Amino acid sequence: MPMTLATVSVALPQAFAHGAGTVQTGIFKRPVGGPVRVHSAQLDGDGQADLVHHGGPDKAVYAYSLEHYAWWQETLGIDAAFAHGQFGENLTVAGLDEATLCLGDTLTIGSARFVVTQPRVPCFKLGLRFGNPAMPRLFAESLRSGAYLRVLQQGTITAGDAVNVEDSPTEKISIRDLFAAYLAPNDPAATTLLRRALTVPALSGEWRRQIAQRLERRAAK
């Protein structure tokens, strides 16, 4: 299915009430109109509060499927439609499917180029966005993870742009399969797939380290 950039969303970090205090988060993305400049580590007007766990070159841009919105609405029993950016994504992409999008796929959007580096692992801030602390678990169980992108070529993107897979690695590992294996590292088939993922150069440094550690722990048992 052809992919199209439905919406571009950005947000700068802001304080949000959490427990007895506040946390800084950039998860409250909002759609923006017109062309948006893509920089090496983020989109123009975007930012992350926790640079240890979010952002950086390997996770410069986050893409999520437009089609997942209707599924989440039905699953959560919510009548009102979500505004795009609800999942903290920068790019809401029509036609994005984690079952076919692969680790290391090179994407062209407008005059910018990206490479797929890893699925998204949800943290508690997704629960803050939805007002539902169970959301990180539900999100992970759904395997509707979306994908993080590294910027290969800076440029400009605009809602309505085609999203094209320009190139794909020889070792094809779908984002959905990779995320499922990551969540079940002790399964033999998952272990094999995680080993394969380490051979894909585009894999983010964070996931490369975490997968290697998981495989070491399994080998030690």
Tab-separated table of C-alpha atoms in Angstrom:
chain	number	residue	atom	x	y	z
A	1	MET	CA	0.000	0.000	0.000
A	2	PRO	CA	1.423	3.435	-0.904
A	3	MET	CA	2.337	5.623	2.059
A	4	THR	CA	1.453	9.296	2.395
A	5	LEU	CA	2.403	11.834	5.043
A	6	ALA	CA	-0.957	12.780	6.554
A	7	THR	CA	0.232	15.196	9.230
A	8	VAL	CA	3.411	16.695	10.677
A	9	SER	CA	3.284	17.352	14.442
A	10	VAL	CA	5.765	19.006	16.795
A	11	ALA	CA	6.002	20.270	20.373
A	12	LEU	CA	8.583	21.753	22.675
A	13	PRO	CA	8.941	20.271	26.171
A	14	GLN	CA	6.454	21.453	28.770
A	15	ALA	CA	5.747	20.771	32.436
A	16	PHE	CA	2.933	18.353	33.202
A	17	ALA	CA	1.529	17.345	36.579
A	18	HIS	CA	2.566	13.857	37.655
A	19	GLY	CA	2.076	12.484	41.148
A	20	ALA	CA	3.071	15.054	43.724
A	21	GLY	CA	5.177	17.019	41.259
A	22	THR	CA	5.682	17.694	37.567
A	23	VAL	CA	7.607	16.152	34.705
A	24	GLN	CA	8.941	17.759	31.564
A	25	THR	CA	7.733	16.114	28.368
A	26	GLY	CA	7.551	16.793	24.663
A	27	ILE	CA	4.854	14.168	24.044
A	28	PHE	CA	2.052	16.690	23.531
A	29	LYS	CA	2.598	17.029	19.790
A	30	ARG	CA	0.236	19.173	17.727
A	31	PRO	CA	-0.187	19.242	13.937
A	32	VAL	CA	1.388	22.153	12.080
A	33	GLY	CA	0.592	23.453	8.618
A	34	GLY	CA	2.912	24.221	5.734
A	35	PRO	CA	6.459	23.028	5.065
A	36	VAL	CA	8.518	21.844	8.039
A	37	ARG	CA	12.293	21.805	8.028
A	38	VAL	CA	14.006	18.523	8.917
A	39	HIS	CA	17.236	18.950	10.874
A	40	SER	CA	19.750	16.244	11.714
A	41	ALA	CA	18.359	15.559	15.201
A	42	GLN	CA	14.763	16.839	15.088
A	43	LEU	CA	12.104	18.712	13.175
A	44	ASP	CA	11.876	22.474	13.308
A	45	GLY	CA	9.846	23.448	16.383
A	46	ASP	CA	10.198	20.051	18.051
A	47	GLY	CA	12.104	18.993	21.146
A	48	GLN	CA	12.538	16.313	23.791
A	49	ALA	CA	12.787	16.794	27.543
A	50	ASP	CA	14.625	13.564	28.459
A	51	LEU	CA	17.524	13.230	26.055
A	52	VAL	CA	18.761	10.085	27.816
A	53	HIS	CA	15.715	8.066	26.725
A	54	HIS	CA	14.283	10.183	23.893
A	55	GLY	CA	15.604	11.985	20.861
A	56	GLY	CA	19.139	11.948	19.529
A	57	PRO	CA	20.205	11.078	15.964
A	58	ASP	CA	18.858	7.489	16.090
A	59	LYS	CA	15.435	8.698	17.260
A	60	ALA	CA	15.294	12.079	15.585
A	61	VAL	CA	11.802	11.601	14.146
A	62	TYR	CA	8.947	9.295	15.162
A	63	ALA	CA	6.426	7.962	12.631
A	64	TYR	CA	3.072	6.346	13.436
A	65	SER	CA	0.324	4.843	11.318
A	66	LEU	CA	-2.814	6.819	10.554
A	67	GLU	CA	-4.758	3.551	10.345
A	68	HIS	CA	-3.996	2.742	13.992
A	69	TYR	CA	-6.105	5.672	15.154
A	70	ALA	CA	-9.436	4.004	14.340
A	71	TRP	CA	-8.276	0.767	15.987
A	72	TRP	CA	-7.332	2.564	19.196
A	73	GLN	CA	-10.591	4.491	19.260
A	74	GLU	CA	-12.562	1.255	19.077
A	75	THR	CA	-10.286	-0.619	21.492
A	76	LEU	CA	-10.394	2.119	24.115
A	77	GLY	CA	-14.092	2.814	23.584
A	78	ILE	CA	-13.554	6.496	22.873
A	79	ASP	CA	-16.149	8.266	20.732
A	80	ALA	CA	-14.285	11.463	19.880
A	81	ALA	CA	-11.587	11.239	17.229
A	82	PHE	CA	-8.010	11.774	18.385
A	83	ALA	CA	-6.077	14.690	16.958
A	84	HIS	CA	-3.003	13.529	15.056
A	85	GLY	CA	0.132	13.532	17.187
A	86	GLN	CA	-1.780	11.822	20.008
A	87	PHE	CA	0.833	9.085	20.277
A	88	GLY	CA	3.686	11.571	20.406
A	89	GLU	CA	4.520	11.023	16.763
A	90	ASN	CA	6.023	13.646	14.482
A	91	LEU	CA	4.774	11.982	11.313
A	92	THR	CA	1.304	10.489	11.011
A	93	VAL	CA	1.625	8.286	7.933
A	94	ALA	CA	-1.255	6.778	5.967
A	95	GLY	CA	-0.356	3.253	4.861
A	96	LEU	CA	2.439	2.669	7.380
A	97	ASP	CA	2.354	-0.994	8.400
A	98	GLU	CA	4.846	-2.385	10.930
A	99	ALA	CA	4.381	-5.835	9.355
A	100	THR	CA	5.965	-4.633	6.095
A	101	LEU	CA	8.133	-1.682	7.160
A	102	CYS	CA	11.596	-3.068	7.836
A	103	LEU	CA	14.531	-2.147	10.011
A	104	GLY	CA	16.971	-0.295	7.736
A	105	ASP	CA	14.410	0.794	5.140
A	106	THR	CA	15.391	4.138	3.615
A	107	LEU	CA	12.449	6.525	3.217
A	108	THR	CA	12.173	9.667	1.120
A	109	ILE	CA	9.657	12.341	2.122
A	110	GLY	CA	9.741	15.689	0.355
A	111	SER	CA	13.405	16.654	0.014
A	112	ALA	CA	14.456	14.713	3.149
A	113	ARG	CA	15.673	11.135	3.548
A	114	PHE	CA	15.398	8.895	6.603
A	115	VAL	CA	16.302	5.373	7.703
A	116	VAL	CA	14.241	3.174	10.040
A	117	THR	CA	16.233	2.461	13.221
A	118	GLN	CA	13.928	0.749	15.764
A	119	PRO	CA	10.362	0.341	17.031
A	120	ARG	CA	9.120	2.674	19.776
A	121	VAL	CA	9.082	1.337	23.348
A	122	PRO	CA	6.438	3.269	25.301
A	123	CYS	CA	7.149	4.916	28.635
A	124	PHE	CA	4.843	6.245	31.347
A	125	LYS	CA	4.475	9.559	29.509
A	126	LEU	CA	2.203	7.892	26.962
A	127	GLY	CA	-0.084	7.147	29.897
A	128	LEU	CA	0.014	10.828	30.845
A	129	ARG	CA	-1.013	11.835	27.342
A	130	PHE	CA	-4.021	9.504	27.407
A	131	GLY	CA	-4.837	9.957	31.083
A	132	ASN	CA	-4.565	6.175	31.355
A	133	PRO	CA	-1.597	4.584	33.181
A	134	ALA	CA	-2.278	1.270	31.403
A	135	MET	CA	-1.493	2.747	27.978
A	136	PRO	CA	2.203	1.806	27.865
A	137	ARG	CA	1.303	-1.850	28.473
A	138	LEU	CA	-1.611	-1.794	26.026
A	139	PHE	CA	0.559	-0.088	23.432
A	140	ALA	CA	3.299	-2.696	23.731
A	141	GLU	CA	0.849	-5.609	23.643
A	142	SER	CA	-0.767	-4.230	20.473
A	143	LEU	CA	2.572	-4.345	18.578
A	144	ARG	CA	1.423	-1.087	16.936
A	145	SER	CA	4.727	0.518	17.781
A	146	GLY	CA	5.401	2.902	14.937
A	147	ALA	CA	9.061	3.456	14.086
A	148	TYR	CA	11.882	5.834	14.883
A	149	LEU	CA	13.842	7.374	12.033
A	150	ARG	CA	17.379	8.698	11.663
A	151	VAL	CA	17.801	11.635	9.294
A	152	LEU	CA	20.075	10.809	6.366
A	153	GLN	CA	19.460	14.015	4.440
A	154	GLN	CA	18.076	17.238	5.842
A	155	GLY	CA	15.301	18.864	3.866
A	156	THR	CA	11.707	19.999	3.968
A	157	ILE	CA	8.547	17.932	4.366
A	158	THR	CA	4.883	18.865	4.017
A	159	ALA	CA	1.650	17.055	4.835
A	160	GLY	CA	0.485	15.345	1.652
A	161	ASP	CA	3.989	14.305	0.574
A	162	ALA	CA	4.453	10.751	-0.668
A	163	VAL	CA	6.467	8.487	1.642
A	164	ASN	CA	8.573	6.225	-0.545
A	165	VAL	CA	10.764	3.266	0.402
A	166	GLU	CA	13.871	4.118	-1.580
A	167	ASP	CA	15.981	1.179	-0.459
A	168	SER	CA	15.696	-1.841	1.826
A	169	PRO	CA	18.434	-3.975	3.429
A	170	THR	CA	19.139	-7.535	2.334
A	171	GLU	CA	18.381	-8.762	5.860
A	172	LYS	CA	14.666	-8.011	6.025
A	173	ILE	CA	13.262	-7.779	9.555
A	174	SER	CA	9.895	-6.127	9.928
A	175	ILE	CA	9.411	-3.625	12.715
A	176	ARG	CA	6.508	-5.700	14.033
A	177	ASP	CA	8.580	-8.903	14.182
A	178	LEU	CA	11.482	-7.061	15.786
A	179	PHE	CA	9.264	-5.542	18.475
A	180	ALA	CA	7.600	-8.896	19.186
A	181	ALA	CA	11.012	-10.561	19.533
A	182	TYR	CA	12.219	-7.774	21.813
A	183	LEU	CA	9.267	-8.396	24.120
A	184	ALA	CA	9.963	-12.174	24.249
A	185	PRO	CA	13.757	-12.490	24.355
A	186	ASN	CA	13.739	-15.934	25.952
A	187	ASP	CA	11.822	-17.515	23.082
A	188	PRO	CA	14.289	-19.391	20.822
A	189	ALA	CA	12.819	-17.964	17.607
A	190	ALA	CA	12.935	-14.464	19.096
A	191	THR	CA	16.555	-14.959	20.087
A	192	THR	CA	17.430	-15.922	16.514
A	193	LEU	CA	15.680	-12.847	15.124
A	194	LEU	CA	17.399	-10.552	17.635
A	195	ARG	CA	20.768	-11.955	16.541
A	196	ARG	CA	19.836	-11.170	12.939
A	197	ALA	CA	18.886	-7.630	13.925
A	198	LEU	CA	22.419	-7.028	15.182
A	199	THR	CA	23.691	-7.525	11.620
A	200	VAL	CA	21.605	-4.594	10.279
A	201	PRO	CA	23.782	-1.440	10.340
A	202	ALA	CA	20.778	0.884	10.748
A	203	LEU	CA	19.791	-0.585	14.136
A	204	SER	CA	19.958	2.158	16.763
A	205	GLY	CA	22.843	2.151	19.209
A	206	GLU	CA	20.427	1.899	22.140
A	207	TRP	CA	18.722	-1.229	20.801
A	208	ARG	CA	22.052	-2.718	19.723
A	209	ARG	CA	23.299	-2.495	23.314
A	210	GLN	CA	20.065	-3.757	24.859
A	211	ILE	CA	19.738	-6.696	22.463
A	212	ALA	CA	23.377	-7.684	23.017
A	213	GLN	CA	22.834	-7.601	26.791
A	214	ARG	CA	19.690	-9.728	26.527
A	215	LEU	CA	21.462	-12.303	24.373
A	216	GLU	CA	24.380	-12.422	26.806
A	217	ARG	CA	22.012	-13.054	29.719
A	218	ARG	CA	20.265	-15.838	27.819
A	219	ALA	CA	23.569	-17.445	26.863
A	220	ALA	CA	24.640	-17.403	30.509
A	221	LYS	CA	21.597	-19.419	31.656
